Coordinates of C-alpha atoms and ligand atoms in Angstrom, one line a residue:
M1 CA 28.0 -4.1 -49.6
T2 CA 24.5 -4.6 -48.3
A3 CA 23.4 -3.7 -44.8
R4 CA 23.0 -7.4 -43.9
Q5 CA 26.5 -8.3 -44.9
A6 CA 28.3 -5.4 -43.4
P7 CA 30.4 -6.2 -40.3
G8 CA 28.9 -4.7 -37.1
I9 CA 26.2 -3.1 -39.2
G10 CA 23.5 -4.3 -36.9
S11 CA 24.5 -1.9 -34.1
V12 CA 23.7 1.8 -33.7
A13 CA 27.4 2.7 -33.7
G14 CA 28.2 0.4 -36.6
I15 CA 25.4 1.8 -38.8
A16 CA 26.0 5.4 -37.9
A17 CA 29.8 5.0 -38.6
A18 CA 29.3 3.3 -41.9
V19 CA 26.7 5.8 -43.1
R20 CA 28.7 8.8 -42.0
S21 CA 31.8 7.6 -43.8
G22 CA 29.8 6.9 -46.9
E23 CA 30.6 3.2 -46.8
I24 CA 26.9 2.4 -46.9
S25 CA 23.8 4.5 -47.7
A26 CA 21.1 5.3 -45.3
R27 CA 18.7 4.2 -48.0
S28 CA 20.1 0.7 -48.2
V29 CA 20.1 0.3 -44.4
L30 CA 16.4 1.4 -44.4
Q31 CA 15.6 -0.9 -47.3
S32 CA 16.8 -4.0 -45.4
S33 CA 14.9 -2.9 -42.3
L34 CA 11.7 -2.5 -44.4
E35 CA 12.3 -5.9 -46.1
R36 CA 12.4 -7.5 -42.6
V37 CA 9.2 -5.6 -41.7
A38 CA 7.5 -7.0 -44.8
D39 CA 8.6 -10.6 -43.9
L40 CA 7.5 -10.5 -40.3
E41 CA 4.9 -7.9 -39.6
A42 CA 1.8 -10.0 -40.6
D43 CA 2.7 -12.5 -37.9
L44 CA 4.0 -10.1 -35.2
H45 CA 1.8 -6.9 -35.4
C46 CA 4.5 -4.7 -33.9
F47 CA 3.5 -1.6 -35.8
N48 CA 0.4 0.5 -35.9
A49 CA 1.9 2.4 -38.9
I50 CA 4.9 1.9 -41.1
T51 CA 5.9 5.3 -42.6
A52 CA 8.0 3.9 -45.4
E53 CA 7.7 6.9 -47.8
K54 CA 8.6 9.5 -45.2
A55 CA 11.5 7.2 -44.0
M56 CA 12.8 7.0 -47.5
A57 CA 12.8 10.8 -47.8
D58 CA 14.6 11.0 -44.4
A59 CA 17.2 8.4 -45.5
D60 CA 17.8 10.2 -48.8
A61 CA 18.3 13.5 -46.9
V62 CA 20.9 11.8 -44.7
D63 CA 22.6 10.5 -47.8
R64 CA 22.6 13.9 -49.5
L65 CA 24.3 15.4 -46.4
V66 CA 27.0 12.8 -46.5
G67 CA 27.4 13.3 -50.3
S68 CA 28.0 17.0 -49.8
G69 CA 30.6 16.4 -47.1
L70 CA 28.3 17.3 -44.1
D71 CA 27.8 15.2 -41.0
P72 CA 24.2 14.0 -40.6
G73 CA 24.8 13.3 -36.9
P74 CA 25.7 10.6 -34.4
L75 CA 22.6 8.4 -35.3
A76 CA 23.0 8.8 -39.1
G77 CA 20.8 6.4 -41.0
V78 CA 19.8 4.4 -37.9
P79 CA 16.3 3.0 -38.4
V80 CA 14.3 3.6 -35.2
A81 CA 10.7 2.8 -34.2
L82 CA 8.6 5.1 -32.1
K83 CA 5.9 4.0 -29.6
D84 CA 2.6 5.2 -30.9
N85 CA 2.0 7.4 -27.9
L86 CA 4.7 9.9 -29.0
C87 CA 3.4 12.7 -31.2
T88 CA 4.7 12.7 -34.8
E89 CA 3.8 15.7 -37.0
G90 CA 1.5 14.7 -39.8
I91 CA 1.6 11.0 -38.8
P92 CA -1.5 9.5 -37.1
T93 CA -0.8 8.9 -33.4
T94 CA -3.3 6.6 -31.8
C95 CA -2.1 5.3 -28.4
S96 CA -3.6 2.0 -29.8
S97 CA -7.0 3.5 -28.9
R98 CA -10.1 3.8 -31.0
I99 CA -10.8 7.2 -29.4
L100 CA -7.8 8.7 -31.2
A101 CA -8.6 7.2 -34.6
G102 CA -7.7 9.7 -37.4
W103 CA -6.0 12.2 -35.1
M104 CA -2.9 13.8 -36.5
P105 CA -0.6 15.6 -34.2
P106 CA 0.5 19.1 -35.3
Y107 CA 4.1 18.7 -33.9
D108 CA 6.8 16.1 -33.1
A109 CA 7.5 15.1 -29.5
T110 CA 10.8 16.5 -28.4
V111 CA 12.5 13.0 -28.4
V112 CA 11.3 12.5 -31.9
S113 CA 12.8 15.8 -33.2
R114 CA 16.0 15.2 -31.3
L115 CA 16.5 11.8 -32.8
R116 CA 15.7 13.1 -36.3
C117 CA 18.2 16.0 -35.8
A118 CA 20.8 13.3 -34.9
G119 CA 20.2 11.6 -38.3
A120 CA 18.0 8.7 -37.1
V121 CA 15.3 7.5 -39.5
P122 CA 11.9 6.8 -38.0
V123 CA 10.4 3.8 -39.7
G124 CA 7.0 3.6 -38.0
K125 CA 4.8 3.8 -34.9
T126 CA 4.8 0.8 -32.6
N127 CA 1.8 -1.0 -31.1
L128 CA 1.1 -0.7 -27.3
D129 CA -1.4 -1.4 -24.7
E130 CA -4.1 1.3 -25.0
F131 CA -2.8 4.5 -23.5
A132 CA 0.1 2.5 -22.2
M133 CA -2.1 0.7 -19.6
G134 CA -1.0 -3.0 -19.5
S135 CA 1.7 -5.5 -19.2
S136 CA 1.2 -7.7 -22.2
N137 CA 0.1 -5.6 -25.2
E138 CA -3.2 -7.4 -25.2
N139 CA -5.0 -4.2 -24.2
S140 CA -4.2 -2.7 -27.6
G141 CA -7.4 -1.5 -29.3
F142 CA -6.2 -3.0 -32.5
H143 CA -4.2 -6.2 -32.2
P144 CA -2.0 -7.9 -29.6
V145 CA 1.8 -8.0 -30.5
H146 CA 3.3 -11.5 -30.6
N147 CA 6.7 -12.2 -28.9
P148 CA 9.2 -12.8 -31.7
R149 CA 11.1 -15.3 -29.4
D150 CA 7.9 -17.4 -29.1
R151 CA 4.9 -16.3 -31.0
S152 CA 2.4 -18.0 -28.6
R153 CA 3.6 -15.6 -25.9
V154 CA 3.1 -11.9 -25.1
P155 CA 6.0 -9.5 -25.7
G156 CA 5.2 -7.7 -22.4
G157 CA 3.8 -4.2 -22.2
S158 CA 2.9 -1.6 -22.6
S159 CA 5.8 -0.9 -25.0
G160 CA 5.5 -4.4 -26.4
G161 CA 5.8 -3.3 -30.0
S162 CA 9.0 -1.3 -29.3
A163 CA 10.6 -4.2 -27.6
A164 CA 9.5 -6.8 -30.2
V165 CA 10.9 -4.8 -33.2
I166 CA 14.4 -5.0 -31.6
A167 CA 14.0 -8.8 -31.0
A168 CA 12.7 -9.2 -34.5
G169 CA 15.4 -7.1 -36.1
T170 CA 12.9 -4.9 -37.8
A171 CA 14.4 -1.7 -36.2
V172 CA 17.9 -1.2 -34.8
A173 CA 16.7 0.9 -31.9
S174 CA 13.3 2.1 -30.6
I175 CA 11.6 4.4 -28.1
G176 CA 9.1 3.4 -25.4
S177 CA 7.5 4.9 -22.4
D178 CA 7.6 3.5 -18.8
T179 CA 5.1 4.5 -16.2
G180 CA 5.4 1.3 -14.1
G181 CA 7.7 -0.9 -16.0
S182 CA 6.6 -0.6 -19.6
I183 CA 10.1 -0.4 -21.0
R184 CA 11.9 -2.8 -18.7
Q185 CA 9.3 -5.5 -18.5
P186 CA 8.9 -6.0 -22.3
A187 CA 12.7 -5.7 -22.7
A188 CA 13.0 -8.7 -20.3
F189 CA 10.3 -10.7 -22.1
C190 CA 11.8 -10.1 -25.5
G191 CA 15.5 -10.5 -24.6
V192 CA 16.6 -6.9 -25.4
V193 CA 17.9 -4.0 -23.4
G194 CA 15.5 -1.3 -22.2
L195 CA 16.4 1.8 -20.1
K196 CA 14.1 4.0 -18.1
P197 CA 16.0 7.1 -17.3
T198 CA 15.7 9.3 -14.1
Y199 CA 12.5 11.3 -13.9
G200 CA 13.2 14.6 -15.7
R201 CA 16.2 13.3 -17.6
V202 CA 14.3 13.1 -20.9
S203 CA 11.6 15.6 -22.0
R204 CA 8.1 14.3 -21.9
Y205 CA 6.9 17.0 -24.3
G206 CA 4.8 15.3 -26.9
L207 CA 4.4 12.0 -25.0
I208 CA 0.7 11.5 -24.6
A209 CA 0.2 11.5 -20.8
F210 CA -0.9 8.5 -18.8
A211 CA 0.3 9.3 -15.3
S212 CA 2.4 12.4 -15.5
S213 CA 4.4 12.0 -12.3
L214 CA 5.3 8.5 -13.3
D215 CA 5.7 8.7 -17.1
H216 CA 9.2 8.4 -18.5
V217 CA 10.5 8.2 -22.1
G218 CA 13.5 5.9 -22.8
P219 CA 15.3 3.8 -25.4
F220 CA 15.5 0.1 -26.4
G221 CA 18.4 -1.5 -28.1
K222 CA 20.2 -4.8 -28.7
S223 CA 23.0 -3.9 -26.4
V224 CA 23.8 -1.6 -23.5
K225 CA 26.0 0.5 -25.7
D226 CA 23.2 1.0 -28.3
T227 CA 20.9 2.1 -25.6
A228 CA 23.4 4.6 -24.2
L229 CA 24.0 6.1 -27.7
M230 CA 20.2 6.6 -28.0
L231 CA 19.9 8.2 -24.5
Q232 CA 22.8 10.5 -25.4
Q233 CA 20.6 12.2 -28.0
M234 CA 17.4 12.2 -26.0
A235 CA 18.6 13.5 -22.7
G236 CA 18.7 17.1 -21.4
R237 CA 16.7 20.0 -20.2
E238 CA 14.1 21.4 -22.5
P239 CA 11.8 24.4 -21.7
L240 CA 8.7 22.8 -23.2
D241 CA 8.6 20.3 -20.3
S242 CA 8.9 22.1 -17.1
T243 CA 9.7 18.9 -15.2
S244 CA 12.7 18.2 -17.4
A245 CA 15.8 18.6 -15.3
D246 CA 18.5 21.2 -15.6
V247 CA 21.3 18.7 -14.9
P248 CA 24.3 18.5 -17.3
V249 CA 24.2 15.4 -19.6
P250 CA 27.3 13.3 -19.2
N251 CA 28.9 11.2 -21.9
Y252 CA 27.1 7.9 -21.5
L253 CA 29.8 5.9 -23.2
D254 CA 32.5 7.1 -20.8
Q255 CA 31.8 4.5 -18.1
I256 CA 30.9 1.6 -20.4
G257 CA 33.7 -0.9 -20.2
Q258 CA 35.2 0.6 -17.1
P259 CA 36.1 -2.0 -14.5
V260 CA 33.5 -2.7 -11.9
R261 CA 36.0 -4.0 -9.3
G262 CA 35.2 -2.5 -5.9
L263 CA 31.7 -1.4 -6.7
R264 CA 29.1 -2.2 -4.1
I265 CA 26.0 -4.0 -5.6
G266 CA 22.9 -4.1 -3.4
V267 CA 20.7 -7.2 -3.6
P268 CA 17.3 -6.5 -1.9
E269 CA 15.8 -9.5 -0.2
E270 CA 12.3 -8.4 -0.9
Y271 CA 12.8 -9.0 -4.7
F272 CA 13.9 -12.6 -4.3
G273 CA 11.0 -13.9 -2.2
E274 CA 7.8 -15.8 -2.8
G275 CA 6.3 -15.7 -6.3
L276 CA 9.6 -15.5 -8.0
D277 CA 10.0 -18.2 -10.7
P278 CA 12.9 -20.5 -9.8
E279 CA 14.5 -20.2 -13.2
V280 CA 14.4 -16.4 -13.1
R281 CA 16.0 -16.6 -9.6
S282 CA 18.8 -18.8 -10.7
A283 CA 19.5 -16.8 -13.9
V284 CA 19.7 -13.5 -12.0
E285 CA 21.8 -15.1 -9.2
A286 CA 24.2 -16.3 -11.9
G287 CA 24.4 -12.7 -13.2
I288 CA 25.1 -11.5 -9.7
Q289 CA 27.9 -14.1 -9.4
E290 CA 29.5 -12.7 -12.5
L291 CA 29.6 -9.3 -10.8
A292 CA 31.1 -10.9 -7.8
K293 CA 33.8 -12.6 -10.0
A294 CA 34.5 -9.2 -11.5
G295 CA 35.4 -7.9 -8.1
C296 CA 32.1 -6.3 -7.0
E297 CA 31.1 -6.4 -3.4
I298 CA 27.7 -8.0 -3.1
V299 CA 25.7 -6.4 -0.3
P300 CA 22.4 -7.8 1.0
I301 CA 20.0 -4.9 1.5
S302 CA 16.4 -4.4 2.4
L303 CA 13.8 -2.2 0.8
P304 CA 10.9 -2.9 3.2
Y305 CA 8.3 -0.5 1.7
S306 CA 8.5 -2.3 -1.7
K307 CA 5.7 -4.6 -0.5
Y308 CA 3.3 -1.7 -0.8
A309 CA 4.5 -0.7 -4.3
I310 CA 1.7 -2.3 -6.4
P311 CA -1.3 -0.8 -4.4
T312 CA 0.5 2.6 -4.2
Y313 CA 1.2 2.6 -7.9
Y314 CA -2.4 1.7 -8.9
V315 CA -3.8 4.5 -6.7
V316 CA -1.4 7.2 -8.0
A317 CA -1.4 6.0 -11.6
T318 CA -5.1 5.7 -11.9
A319 CA -5.8 9.0 -10.2
E320 CA -3.5 10.8 -12.6
A321 CA -4.9 8.8 -15.6
S322 CA -8.5 9.7 -14.8
S323 CA -7.5 13.4 -14.9
N324 CA -5.3 13.1 -18.0
L325 CA -7.9 11.2 -20.0
A326 CA -10.7 13.6 -19.2
R327 CA -9.7 15.6 -22.3
Y328 CA -11.0 12.8 -24.7
D329 CA -14.5 14.0 -24.8
G330 CA -15.3 13.9 -28.6
V331 CA -14.8 17.7 -28.9
R332 CA -11.1 18.3 -29.4
Y333 CA -9.4 15.0 -30.4
G334 CA -10.2 11.9 -32.5
V335 CA -13.7 10.3 -32.8
R336 CA -17.1 11.7 -31.7
A337 CA -20.1 9.5 -31.2
R338 CA -22.8 10.6 -33.7
E339 CA -26.0 10.3 -31.8
G340 CA -26.6 12.0 -28.5
K341 CA -29.3 14.6 -27.7
T342 CA -27.3 16.5 -25.0
L343 CA -23.7 17.4 -24.6
A344 CA -23.3 15.0 -21.7
E345 CA -24.8 12.2 -23.7
M346 CA -22.3 12.9 -26.5
Y347 CA -19.4 12.7 -24.0
R348 CA -20.7 9.5 -22.6
R349 CA -21.2 7.8 -25.9
T350 CA -17.9 8.9 -27.3
R351 CA -16.0 7.6 -24.2
D352 CA -18.0 4.4 -24.1
A353 CA -17.3 3.6 -27.7
G354 CA -13.7 5.0 -27.8
F355 CA -12.1 3.5 -24.7
G356 CA -11.4 -0.2 -24.1
A357 CA -12.2 -2.2 -20.9
E358 CA -8.9 -1.6 -19.1
V359 CA -8.9 2.1 -19.7
K360 CA -12.4 2.4 -18.4
R361 CA -11.5 0.3 -15.3
R362 CA -8.6 2.7 -14.6
I363 CA -10.7 5.9 -15.1
M364 CA -13.3 4.6 -12.7
L365 CA -10.7 3.6 -10.1
G366 CA -8.9 6.9 -10.4
T367 CA -12.0 8.9 -10.1
Y368 CA -13.0 7.0 -7.0
V369 CA -9.7 7.5 -5.2
L370 CA -9.8 11.2 -5.9
S371 CA -13.4 11.7 -4.9
A372 CA -14.4 13.8 -1.8
G373 CA -14.5 11.5 1.2
Y374 CA -12.0 9.0 -0.2
Y375 CA -9.2 11.3 -1.2
D376 CA -7.5 11.3 2.2
A377 CA -7.9 7.5 2.7
Y378 CA -6.5 6.5 -0.7
Y379 CA -4.8 9.2 -2.7
L380 CA -3.1 11.1 0.1
K381 CA -2.2 7.9 1.8
A382 CA -0.6 6.6 -1.4
Q383 CA 1.4 9.8 -1.8
R384 CA 2.8 9.3 1.7
V385 CA 3.7 5.7 1.1
R386 CA 5.4 6.8 -2.1
R387 CA 7.6 9.1 -0.1
L388 CA 8.5 6.2 2.2
L389 CA 9.3 4.0 -0.7
A390 CA 11.6 6.6 -2.2
S391 CA 13.4 7.0 1.2
D392 CA 14.0 3.2 1.2
F393 CA 16.1 3.8 -2.0
D394 CA 17.8 6.9 -0.5
R395 CA 18.9 4.9 2.5
A396 CA 20.1 2.0 0.3
F397 CA 22.2 4.2 -1.9
T398 CA 24.2 5.5 1.0
K399 CA 25.5 1.9 1.2
V400 CA 25.6 0.7 -2.4
D401 CA 26.4 2.0 -5.9
A402 CA 23.7 0.1 -7.7
I403 CA 20.9 -2.4 -7.0
V404 CA 20.3 -5.6 -8.9
T405 CA 17.0 -7.4 -9.0
P406 CA 15.0 -9.6 -11.4
T407 CA 13.1 -7.5 -13.9
T408 CA 10.0 -9.7 -13.8
P409 CA 8.8 -12.5 -11.6
T410 CA 8.4 -14.9 -14.6
P411 CA 9.4 -15.1 -18.2
A412 CA 6.9 -14.1 -20.9
F413 CA 3.5 -15.7 -20.4
K414 CA 1.1 -17.1 -23.0
L415 CA -1.3 -14.8 -24.9
G416 CA -4.6 -14.9 -23.2
E417 CA -3.2 -16.4 -20.0
K418 CA -3.9 -13.4 -17.7
M419 CA -6.5 -11.5 -19.6
D420 CA -9.4 -12.4 -17.3
D421 CA -7.4 -11.6 -14.1
P422 CA -6.4 -7.9 -14.0
L423 CA -4.8 -8.3 -10.6
A424 CA -2.5 -11.1 -11.8
M425 CA -1.6 -8.9 -14.7
Y426 CA -0.7 -6.0 -12.4
L427 CA 1.8 -8.3 -10.6
A428 CA 3.9 -8.6 -13.7
D429 CA 5.3 -5.1 -12.7
I430 CA 6.0 -5.9 -9.1
F431 CA 9.7 -5.3 -9.4
T432 CA 9.6 -2.4 -11.8
V433 CA 7.0 0.1 -10.4
T434 CA 9.2 1.1 -7.4
A435 CA 11.7 2.9 -9.7
N436 CA 8.9 4.9 -11.2
L437 CA 7.5 5.9 -7.8
A438 CA 11.0 6.9 -6.7
G439 CA 12.0 8.5 -10.0
I440 CA 15.3 6.6 -10.2
P441 CA 16.9 5.1 -13.3
G442 CA 16.5 1.4 -14.1
M443 CA 17.5 -0.8 -17.0
S444 CA 16.7 -4.4 -18.0
I445 CA 19.3 -6.4 -19.7
P446 CA 19.1 -10.0 -20.9
C447 CA 20.4 -12.4 -18.3
G448 CA 20.1 -16.0 -19.6
K449 CA 17.2 -18.1 -20.7
S450 CA 14.7 -20.5 -19.2
R451 CA 14.8 -24.2 -20.1
E452 CA 12.1 -23.4 -22.7
G453 CA 14.4 -20.9 -24.2
L454 CA 12.5 -17.8 -23.0
P455 CA 14.6 -14.7 -22.2
I456 CA 15.1 -13.6 -18.6
G457 CA 15.8 -10.0 -17.6
M458 CA 18.0 -8.6 -14.9
Q459 CA 17.1 -5.1 -13.6
I460 CA 19.8 -2.6 -12.5
L461 CA 18.7 0.4 -10.5
G462 CA 20.8 3.5 -9.8
K463 CA 20.7 6.8 -7.9
H464 CA 18.9 9.8 -9.5
F465 CA 20.9 10.9 -12.6
D466 CA 23.4 8.0 -12.2
E467 CA 22.6 6.4 -15.6
P468 CA 26.4 6.1 -16.1
M469 CA 26.6 3.7 -13.2
V470 CA 23.6 1.7 -14.4
L471 CA 25.1 1.4 -17.9
R472 CA 28.5 0.4 -16.5
V473 CA 27.2 -2.4 -14.3
G474 CA 24.8 -3.5 -17.1
H475 CA 27.6 -3.6 -19.6
A476 CA 29.8 -5.7 -17.2
V477 CA 27.0 -8.3 -16.8
E478 CA 26.3 -8.3 -20.6
H479 CA 30.0 -8.8 -21.3
A480 CA 30.4 -11.6 -18.8
M481 CA 27.3 -13.4 -19.9
A482 CA 28.4 -13.2 -23.5
G483 CA 31.9 -14.5 -22.8
Ligands
LIG501 N1 1.8 -2.4 -16.6 C1 1.7 -1.1 -15.8 C2 0.3 -0.6 -16.0 O1 -0.4 -1.3 -16.5 C3 2.7 -0.1 -16.3 C4 2.4 0.4 -17.6 C5 3.4 1.4 -18.0 O2 4.5 1.5 -17.5 N2 3.0 2.3 -19.0 O3 0.0 0.5 -15.5

């Protein structure tokens, strides 16, 4: 039986079960994934690197374990793709930036080693907006990713490659990072599931930092269940990241499929106002109707500070980015500009040649908001508004179990459409950045299509560490929309 014919083989659980029982080899699953990559990659540009040889060795190691009666783990033989801002030992890690050309990390990020320990087989490193700054993947220093659902459109960003591989079927699951929406927004644009866990739920060790207080690592999958199975292996306290939380990890499958009758679902008026595409509105409202039919109580709520989310995010994120990116000076990592009479000149030339326009824009903005005389007016003010925004959610969650919103104001836009207008690009994250500022979990699930056939995403938000509720509600909508 080949991977393509096997029943249910396309899912994380299906592949792992078939590989663990010896019904199918990890090698053959990998081969069919690599065949698809070979068919599609030239048109889509999802990957910065395809690590076929290493993947074969990993798959064979999984098969050997099965052959000797040992269990390779709950993700046995599952081909996964890793965003190229996650460190991978001995495999170039670029953040889609010229400045990191040729840099080889000496260790694996914690999520990478955890997935490997669970038997997953990494197939390659996915393309992203440079240093995860962007909403369309067009800021990649190498090549924009094309949306597999409509190749004239962007896949979203910054984890566009990781979302697109799921839509294209070149990997079964993938990992992304989300600082202001970079998992949920591309999931919505590509019609897949993407989950940003609670801040601290998944270790960030080995994730190359963009804005440390907002950065999260999370999974993509074709279904809510696949995403839950990935999170299960990624979550948990880890001493190498002191912000990773010492909170027990529940079984994420337990609540999937549980009835949602009686749950209170908050619908915030601020997320359904001006600027929301009418087709997105009606698709998400139809999803909410399904929850109502299943017995949920739909509760109108207000999150009044959401209107300050974008400016708050772009002050905090750029401030942290300007500090995190100071380390790329041509001395310790990646490329160094050749000429330069003084040390300062070498720094300047390296950074000028190595960083793209958007990264430079963010470093300048971040340096400005942190500078003496402006710190109080911008950075400190933004931190205060961030607190107010988070208390909006605290209040809401005393009345509701989960909150449902559109993931994005519009479906995927055309390549090139917003490249000359950074502010318009920033608005693509208007519904997602609030969860990063508050640190709460959020997931995007497919919720219908536009008339043109473009995927639309529904976002589900939960209390801190209440991923089980987010998954339960997400699964209920997924189930109802499929049926
Ligand atoms: N699009 C947002 C930005 O450009 C969010 C990016 C992200 O989540 N990494 O900053």
